[in-house]
Amino acid sequence: MKLTITPIDLKLKHRFTTNIDSRTVQHSHVVQIEQDGLIGIGEATAHPFYKISREKILEEGKQIEKFLTDKELTSPEEFWNQLSPLLPDNRFLLSGIDVALNDLYAKQRGMPLHKLWELEIDKLPLTSYTIGIDTLDVMKDKLKEVPWPVYKIKLGTENDLEVIQALRALTDVPFRVDANCAWSNDQLATLSRKFKDLGIEYIEQALHPDKKEEIKESMSHSVLPLFADESFKTEDDVAFCCEHFTGINIKLVKCGGLTPAKRIAEKAISLGAEIMIGCMTESSIGISAAAQLLPYTKYADLDGALLIENDIADGLQIEFGKMSYGKGNGIGCRIK
Ligand code: MG
């Protein structure tokens, strides 16, 4: 197999700010794996919070290029098991490669990946549209600019309640909020009560993942469902998160690709937890890959490609929150 990694800069339509970082460009990388004339594609973004830089992706990519060069694809699982120890602290690149291998594997069999997995796709959930942190006026304008059936609002500001009250005055559609690790259990108790009355469906990552003892108590402080995002990274976190949260936010780049993500979704469901399928700011390649997992969930947050100006691929189609798979086999995505 021949691995190629191409850096791309995704330009954001608006500056995207959370209480963790703020940017106008998202560094990403197109991962392509070729065998016998078929090409599997994947995507690996860079991310400061997870300490994944472009340099790290390109340098470690060279190692994997050598590793794959004299090998033929057997199964994505077998390769994931071999690649995972080679990229111990680079799940973002591991994900890009694993997605490309899954895409190639399904293309070799002439099938869309979700069909190969025998998943029912007749009832896909709606995806939320994210409103990042900004001044109240800008947040209101952003919401008015994109009419949508469900929004995710980034919080962790000085005036979270005021933000939600102001946005709620503009629309009755459901909101989900993402505190991005900013709250304490006391804040969670107060805000969750107020937010319940304001039509919030659930809260994502209220407390910082390092506050494990407080997290263990957080469910008793909240009247709303709680989803783990920063607390949930890999398969090792499934048991803790399914016990102390209502559900987990599965993102391919955090857990290392579709192969572990599928296992995680099935494990979480078997433990009685909810799952949501999320994304980073990424192109339609990463989004079309994550969308293969949609049949597992009621909650999707796959608006990443809608936030960028120069999407480099055609894949998952999204219209007013409603999603439909792109044409073609594998992850149903092609580079423009
Ligand atoms: Mg989040």
CSV table of C-alpha atoms and ligand atoms in Angstrom, one decimal:
chain,number,residue,atom,x,y,z
A,1,MET,CA,0.0,0.0,0.0
A,2,LYS,CA,1.1,3.5,-0.7
A,3,LEU,CA,0.4,6.2,1.9
A,4,THR,CA,0.3,9.9,1.0
A,5,ILE,CA,-0.4,12.7,3.4
A,6,THR,CA,-1.2,16.2,2.1
A,7,PRO,CA,-1.4,19.2,4.4
A,8,ILE,CA,-4.4,21.5,3.8
A,9,ASP,CA,-5.5,24.7,5.4
A,10,LEU,CA,-9.2,24.9,5.9
A,11,LYS,CA,-10.4,28.6,6.1
A,12,LEU,CA,-13.2,29.2,8.5
A,13,LYS,CA,-16.2,31.3,7.5
A,14,HIS,CA,-16.1,33.0,10.9
A,15,ARG,CA,-13.5,33.1,13.6
A,16,PHE,CA,-14.3,30.0,15.8
A,17,THR,CA,-13.9,30.6,19.5
A,18,THR,CA,-14.4,28.3,22.5
A,19,ASN,CA,-13.1,28.9,26.0
A,20,ILE,CA,-10.1,26.7,25.0
A,21,ASP,CA,-8.9,28.3,21.7
A,22,SER,CA,-9.8,30.7,18.9
A,23,ARG,CA,-8.9,30.4,15.2
A,24,THR,CA,-9.7,31.4,11.6
A,25,VAL,CA,-7.7,28.6,9.9
A,26,GLN,CA,-7.8,24.9,10.7
A,27,HIS,CA,-4.8,22.8,9.8
A,28,SER,CA,-5.7,19.5,8.4
A,29,HIS,CA,-4.3,16.7,6.3
A,30,VAL,CA,-5.7,14.5,3.6
A,31,VAL,CA,-4.6,10.9,4.0
A,32,GLN,CA,-4.7,8.7,0.9
A,33,ILE,CA,-3.8,5.0,0.8
A,34,GLU,CA,-3.6,3.3,-2.6
A,35,GLN,CA,-3.6,-0.4,-3.5
A,36,ASP,CA,-4.1,-1.9,-7.0
A,37,GLY,CA,-5.5,1.4,-8.4
A,38,LEU,CA,-8.1,1.9,-5.7
A,39,ILE,CA,-7.6,4.8,-3.2
A,40,GLY,CA,-9.0,5.0,0.3
A,41,ILE,CA,-9.2,8.5,1.8
A,42,GLY,CA,-9.2,9.8,5.4
A,43,GLU,CA,-8.4,13.1,7.2
A,44,ALA,CA,-6.2,14.0,10.2
A,45,THR,CA,-6.7,17.4,11.7
A,46,ALA,CA,-4.2,19.2,14.0
A,47,HIS,CA,-5.4,20.3,17.5
A,48,PRO,CA,-3.6,22.4,20.1
A,49,PHE,CA,-5.7,21.0,23.1
A,50,TYR,CA,-4.6,17.5,22.2
A,51,LYS,CA,-1.0,18.6,21.4
A,52,ILE,CA,-1.2,17.5,17.8
A,53,SER,CA,0.8,19.7,15.4
A,54,ARG,CA,1.2,19.6,11.7
A,55,GLU,CA,4.9,18.7,12.2
A,56,LYS,CA,4.0,15.8,14.3
A,57,ILE,CA,1.5,14.5,11.8
A,58,LEU,CA,3.9,14.7,8.8
A,59,GLU,CA,6.9,13.3,10.7
A,60,GLU,CA,5.0,10.3,12.2
A,61,GLY,CA,3.3,9.9,8.8
A,62,LYS,CA,6.7,9.1,7.2
A,63,GLN,CA,7.2,6.3,9.6
A,64,ILE,CA,3.8,4.8,8.8
A,65,GLU,CA,4.4,5.2,5.0
A,66,LYS,CA,7.5,2.9,5.4
A,67,PHE,CA,5.5,0.5,7.5
A,68,LEU,CA,2.7,0.1,4.9
A,69,THR,CA,4.9,0.1,1.8
A,70,ASP,CA,5.3,-3.7,1.4
A,71,LYS,CA,1.9,-4.7,2.9
A,72,GLU,CA,-1.5,-5.5,1.4
A,73,LEU,CA,-4.8,-4.7,3.2
A,74,THR,CA,-6.1,-7.7,5.1
A,75,SER,CA,-8.7,-6.1,7.4
A,76,PRO,CA,-8.9,-2.6,9.0
A,77,GLU,CA,-9.0,-4.2,12.5
A,78,GLU,CA,-5.8,-6.2,11.9
A,79,PHE,CA,-4.0,-3.0,10.7
A,80,TRP,CA,-5.4,-0.9,13.5
A,81,ASN,CA,-3.9,-3.4,16.0
A,82,GLN,CA,-0.5,-3.1,14.4
A,83,LEU,CA,-0.6,0.7,13.9
A,84,SER,CA,-2.0,1.7,17.3
A,85,PRO,CA,1.3,0.9,19.2
A,86,LEU,CA,3.3,2.8,16.5
A,87,LEU,CA,1.3,6.0,17.1
A,88,PRO,CA,0.8,5.9,20.9
A,89,ASP,CA,0.2,9.6,21.3
A,90,ASN,CA,-1.2,10.5,17.9
A,91,ARG,CA,-4.7,9.2,17.6
A,92,PHE,CA,-5.5,12.0,15.1
A,93,LEU,CA,-3.1,10.5,12.5
A,94,LEU,CA,-4.1,7.0,13.5
A,95,SER,CA,-7.7,8.0,12.8
A,96,GLY,CA,-6.9,9.5,9.3
A,97,ILE,CA,-5.1,6.3,8.4
A,98,ASP,CA,-7.8,4.0,9.8
A,99,VAL,CA,-10.5,5.9,8.0
A,100,ALA,CA,-8.5,5.6,4.7
A,101,LEU,CA,-8.1,1.8,5.3
A,102,ASN,CA,-11.8,1.3,6.0
A,103,ASP,CA,-12.7,3.4,2.9
A,104,LEU,CA,-10.4,1.3,0.8
A,105,TYR,CA,-11.6,-2.0,2.3
A,106,ALA,CA,-15.3,-1.1,1.5
A,107,LYS,CA,-14.3,0.1,-2.0
A,108,GLN,CA,-12.6,-3.2,-2.6
A,109,ARG,CA,-15.9,-4.9,-1.8
A,110,GLY,CA,-17.9,-2.4,-3.9
A,111,MET,CA,-20.0,-1.2,-1.0
A,112,PRO,CA,-20.7,1.8,1.2
A,113,LEU,CA,-19.1,1.3,4.5
A,114,HIS,CA,-22.3,1.5,6.6
A,115,LYS,CA,-23.8,-1.1,4.3
A,116,LEU,CA,-20.8,-3.4,4.8
A,117,TRP,CA,-21.4,-3.0,8.5
A,118,GLU,CA,-25.1,-3.9,8.0
A,119,LEU,CA,-26.4,-0.8,9.7
A,120,GLU,CA,-30.0,0.5,9.1
A,121,ILE,CA,-29.9,4.0,7.6
A,122,ASP,CA,-33.6,4.9,7.2
A,123,LYS,CA,-33.8,7.0,10.4
A,124,LEU,CA,-30.7,9.3,10.6
A,125,PRO,CA,-30.7,12.0,13.4
A,126,LEU,CA,-30.6,15.7,12.6
A,127,THR,CA,-27.2,17.4,13.1
A,128,SER,CA,-26.9,20.4,15.3
A,129,TYR,CA,-25.3,23.6,14.1
A,130,THR,CA,-22.7,25.2,16.4
A,131,ILE,CA,-22.6,28.7,17.6
A,132,GLY,CA,-19.1,29.5,19.0
A,133,ILE,CA,-18.3,32.0,21.7
A,134,ASP,CA,-18.4,35.7,20.8
A,135,THR,CA,-20.0,38.9,21.9
A,136,LEU,CA,-23.7,38.5,22.5
A,137,ASP,CA,-24.6,40.5,19.4
A,138,VAL,CA,-22.4,38.4,17.2
A,139,MET,CA,-23.8,35.1,18.6
A,140,LYS,CA,-27.3,36.4,17.9
A,141,ASP,CA,-26.4,37.4,14.4
A,142,LYS,CA,-24.8,34.0,13.7
A,143,LEU,CA,-27.9,32.2,14.9
A,144,LYS,CA,-30.1,34.4,12.7
A,145,GLU,CA,-27.8,33.9,9.7
A,146,VAL,CA,-28.2,30.1,9.7
A,147,PRO,CA,-31.8,29.0,10.5
A,148,TRP,CA,-31.5,25.5,11.8
A,149,PRO,CA,-33.7,22.9,13.6
A,150,VAL,CA,-31.3,22.3,16.5
A,151,TYR,CA,-28.2,24.3,17.7
A,152,LYS,CA,-25.2,23.6,19.9
A,153,ILE,CA,-24.1,26.6,21.9
A,154,LYS,CA,-20.6,26.9,23.1
A,155,LEU,CA,-20.4,28.2,26.7
A,156,GLY,CA,-17.9,28.7,29.5
A,157,THR,CA,-18.2,32.5,29.5
A,158,GLU,CA,-18.7,34.9,32.3
A,159,ASN,CA,-22.4,35.2,31.4
A,160,ASP,CA,-23.6,31.8,30.2
A,161,LEU,CA,-27.2,32.2,31.5
A,162,GLU,CA,-27.5,35.6,29.7
A,163,VAL,CA,-26.2,34.1,26.5
A,164,ILE,CA,-28.8,31.3,26.5
A,165,GLN,CA,-31.6,33.7,27.5
A,166,ALA,CA,-30.7,36.0,24.6
A,167,LEU,CA,-30.5,33.3,22.1
A,168,ARG,CA,-33.7,31.6,23.3
A,169,ALA,CA,-35.6,34.9,22.7
A,170,LEU,CA,-34.8,34.4,19.0
A,171,THR,CA,-36.1,30.8,18.4
A,172,ASP,CA,-37.9,27.9,20.0
A,173,VAL,CA,-35.9,25.1,18.5
A,174,PRO,CA,-33.9,22.7,20.8
A,175,PHE,CA,-30.5,23.8,22.1
A,176,ARG,CA,-27.6,21.7,23.4
A,177,VAL,CA,-24.9,23.4,25.3
A,178,ASP,CA,-21.1,22.6,25.5
A,179,ALA,CA,-19.4,24.0,28.6
A,180,ASN,CA,-16.0,22.8,27.4
A,181,CYS,CA,-14.8,21.9,30.9
A,182,ALA,CA,-15.5,25.4,32.4
A,183,TRP,CA,-17.9,24.8,35.3
A,184,SER,CA,-17.9,23.5,38.9
A,185,ASN,CA,-20.6,21.2,40.3
A,186,ASP,CA,-22.2,24.3,42.0
A,187,GLN,CA,-22.5,26.1,38.6
A,188,LEU,CA,-23.8,22.9,37.0
A,189,ALA,CA,-26.5,22.6,39.7
A,190,THR,CA,-27.7,26.2,39.2
A,191,LEU,CA,-27.4,26.4,35.5
A,192,SER,CA,-28.8,23.0,34.7
A,193,ARG,CA,-32.1,23.9,36.5
A,194,LYS,CA,-32.4,27.2,34.7
A,195,PHE,CA,-31.4,25.6,31.3
A,196,LYS,CA,-34.0,22.9,31.7
A,197,ASP,CA,-36.7,25.6,31.7
A,198,LEU,CA,-35.0,27.2,28.7
A,199,GLY,CA,-35.4,24.1,26.5
A,200,ILE,CA,-31.8,22.8,26.7
A,201,GLU,CA,-31.6,19.1,25.8
A,202,TYR,CA,-28.3,18.2,27.4
A,203,ILE,CA,-24.9,19.6,28.6
A,204,GLU,CA,-21.6,18.5,27.1
A,205,GLN,CA,-18.5,18.3,29.4
A,206,ALA,CA,-19.4,20.6,32.3
A,207,LEU,CA,-16.3,19.9,34.4
A,208,HIS,CA,-12.6,19.7,33.5
A,209,PRO,CA,-11.6,16.1,32.9
A,210,ASP,CA,-8.9,16.3,35.6
A,211,LYS,CA,-11.6,16.8,38.2
A,212,LYS,CA,-12.4,13.1,38.4
A,213,GLU,CA,-13.8,13.1,41.9
A,214,GLU,CA,-16.2,16.0,41.2
A,215,ILE,CA,-17.2,14.4,38.0
A,216,LYS,CA,-18.2,11.3,39.9
A,217,GLU,CA,-20.8,13.5,41.7
A,218,SER,CA,-21.8,15.6,38.8
A,219,MET,CA,-24.8,13.6,37.8
A,220,SER,CA,-26.4,14.2,41.1
A,221,HIS,CA,-26.0,17.9,40.7
A,222,SER,CA,-27.5,18.1,37.2
A,223,VAL,CA,-31.2,17.9,36.2
A,224,LEU,CA,-30.1,17.6,32.5
A,225,PRO,CA,-28.3,14.7,30.8
A,226,LEU,CA,-24.5,15.0,30.8
A,227,PHE,CA,-22.3,14.0,27.9
A,228,ALA,CA,-18.5,13.4,28.2
A,229,ASP,CA,-16.3,15.0,25.5
A,230,GLU,CA,-12.9,15.9,26.8
A,231,SER,CA,-13.2,13.2,29.5
A,232,PHE,CA,-13.8,10.6,26.8
A,233,LYS,CA,-10.9,10.0,24.5
A,234,THR,CA,-10.2,6.3,23.9
A,235,GLU,CA,-11.6,2.9,24.6
A,236,ASP,CA,-9.9,3.0,28.0
A,237,ASP,CA,-12.3,5.8,29.1
A,238,VAL,CA,-15.6,4.0,28.1
A,239,ALA,CA,-16.3,2.3,31.5
A,240,PHE,CA,-15.6,5.5,33.6
A,241,CYS,CA,-17.6,7.7,31.3
A,242,CYS,CA,-20.6,5.4,30.9
A,243,GLU,CA,-20.8,5.2,34.7
A,244,HIS,CA,-20.5,8.9,35.5
A,245,PHE,CA,-22.1,10.5,32.4
A,246,THR,CA,-25.4,10.0,30.6
A,247,GLY,CA,-23.4,9.4,27.4
A,248,ILE,CA,-20.2,10.0,25.5
A,249,ASN,CA,-19.3,12.1,22.5
A,250,ILE,CA,-17.5,9.9,20.0
A,251,LYS,CA,-15.1,11.7,17.7
A,252,LEU,CA,-12.9,9.7,15.3
A,253,VAL,CA,-9.7,11.7,15.9
A,254,LYS,CA,-9.9,11.3,19.6
A,255,CYS,CA,-10.3,7.6,19.7
A,256,GLY,CA,-8.2,6.7,16.6
A,257,GLY,CA,-10.6,6.1,13.8
A,258,LEU,CA,-13.7,4.2,12.7
A,259,THR,CA,-12.4,0.8,13.8
A,260,PRO,CA,-12.3,1.7,17.6
A,261,ALA,CA,-15.3,4.1,17.3
A,262,LYS,CA,-17.6,1.3,16.1
A,263,ARG,CA,-16.4,-0.9,19.0
A,264,ILE,CA,-16.9,2.0,21.5
A,265,ALA,CA,-20.4,2.8,20.2
A,266,GLU,CA,-21.5,-0.9,20.6
A,267,LYS,CA,-19.8,-1.1,24.1
A,268,ALA,CA,-21.4,2.1,25.3
A,269,ILE,CA,-24.9,1.1,24.1
A,270,SER,CA,-24.5,-2.3,25.8
A,271,LEU,CA,-23.6,-0.4,29.0
A,272,GLY,CA,-26.9,1.5,28.7
A,273,ALA,CA,-25.2,4.9,27.9
A,274,GLU,CA,-26.3,7.3,25.1
A,275,ILE,CA,-23.9,8.2,22.4
A,276,MET,CA,-23.4,11.3,20.3
A,277,ILE,CA,-21.3,11.5,17.1
A,278,GLY,CA,-19.3,14.6,17.0
A,279,CYS,CA,-16.5,16.1,15.0
A,280,MET,CA,-13.7,18.7,15.0
A,281,THR,CA,-13.6,21.5,12.4
A,282,GLU,CA,-12.8,19.3,9.5
A,283,SER,CA,-13.6,18.9,5.8
A,284,SER,CA,-16.3,16.6,4.3
A,285,ILE,CA,-13.8,13.7,4.4
A,286,GLY,CA,-13.7,13.5,8.2
A,287,ILE,CA,-17.4,14.3,8.4
A,288,SER,CA,-18.4,11.6,5.8
A,289,ALA,CA,-16.4,9.1,7.8
A,290,ALA,CA,-18.0,9.9,11.1
A,291,ALA,CA,-21.4,9.8,9.5
A,292,GLN,CA,-21.0,6.1,8.9
A,293,LEU,CA,-21.7,5.8,12.7
A,294,LEU,CA,-25.0,7.7,12.6
A,295,PRO,CA,-27.3,4.7,12.8
A,296,TYR,CA,-26.0,4.2,16.4
A,297,THR,CA,-27.2,7.5,17.7
A,298,LYS,CA,-30.0,10.1,18.2
A,299,TYR,CA,-27.6,12.9,18.6
A,300,ALA,CA,-25.3,14.2,15.9
A,301,ASP,CA,-23.0,17.2,15.8
A,302,LEU,CA,-21.5,16.9,12.4
A,303,ASP,CA,-21.5,20.5,11.2
A,304,GLY,CA,-17.7,20.8,10.9
A,305,ALA,CA,-17.6,21.1,7.2
A,306,LEU,CA,-20.3,23.7,7.1
A,307,LEU,CA,-18.1,26.1,9.1
A,308,ILE,CA,-15.4,26.2,6.4
A,309,GLU,CA,-15.1,28.2,3.2
A,310,ASN,CA,-12.9,25.9,1.2
A,311,ASP,CA,-14.3,22.3,1.7
A,312,ILE,CA,-12.0,20.1,-0.4
A,313,ALA,CA,-14.4,17.2,-0.8
A,314,ASP,CA,-18.0,16.2,-1.7
A,315,GLY,CA,-19.5,13.7,0.7
A,316,LEU,CA,-22.2,13.8,3.3
A,317,GLN,CA,-25.0,16.2,2.3
A,318,ILE,CA,-26.6,18.4,5.0
A,319,GLU,CA,-29.7,20.5,4.5
A,320,PHE,CA,-31.3,22.3,7.3
A,321,GLY,CA,-29.9,19.7,9.7
A,322,LYS,CA,-31.0,16.7,7.7
A,323,MET,CA,-28.2,14.4,6.5
A,324,SER,CA,-27.9,12.1,3.5
A,325,TYR,CA,-24.9,10.0,2.5
A,326,GLY,CA,-22.8,10.9,-0.5
A,327,LYS,CA,-22.7,8.8,-3.6
A,328,GLY,CA,-20.1,6.0,-4.0
A,329,ASN,CA,-18.6,3.2,-2.0
A,330,GLY,CA,-16.6,3.4,1.2
A,331,ILE,CA,-17.3,6.6,3.1
A,332,GLY,CA,-19.1,8.0,0.1
A,333,CYS,CA,-16.7,10.9,-0.4
A,334,ARG,CA,-14.5,12.2,-3.2
A,335,ILE,CA,-12.0,14.9,-3.3
A,336,LYS,CA,-13.1,17.8,-5.6
B,1,MG,MG,-17.3,19.4,23.1
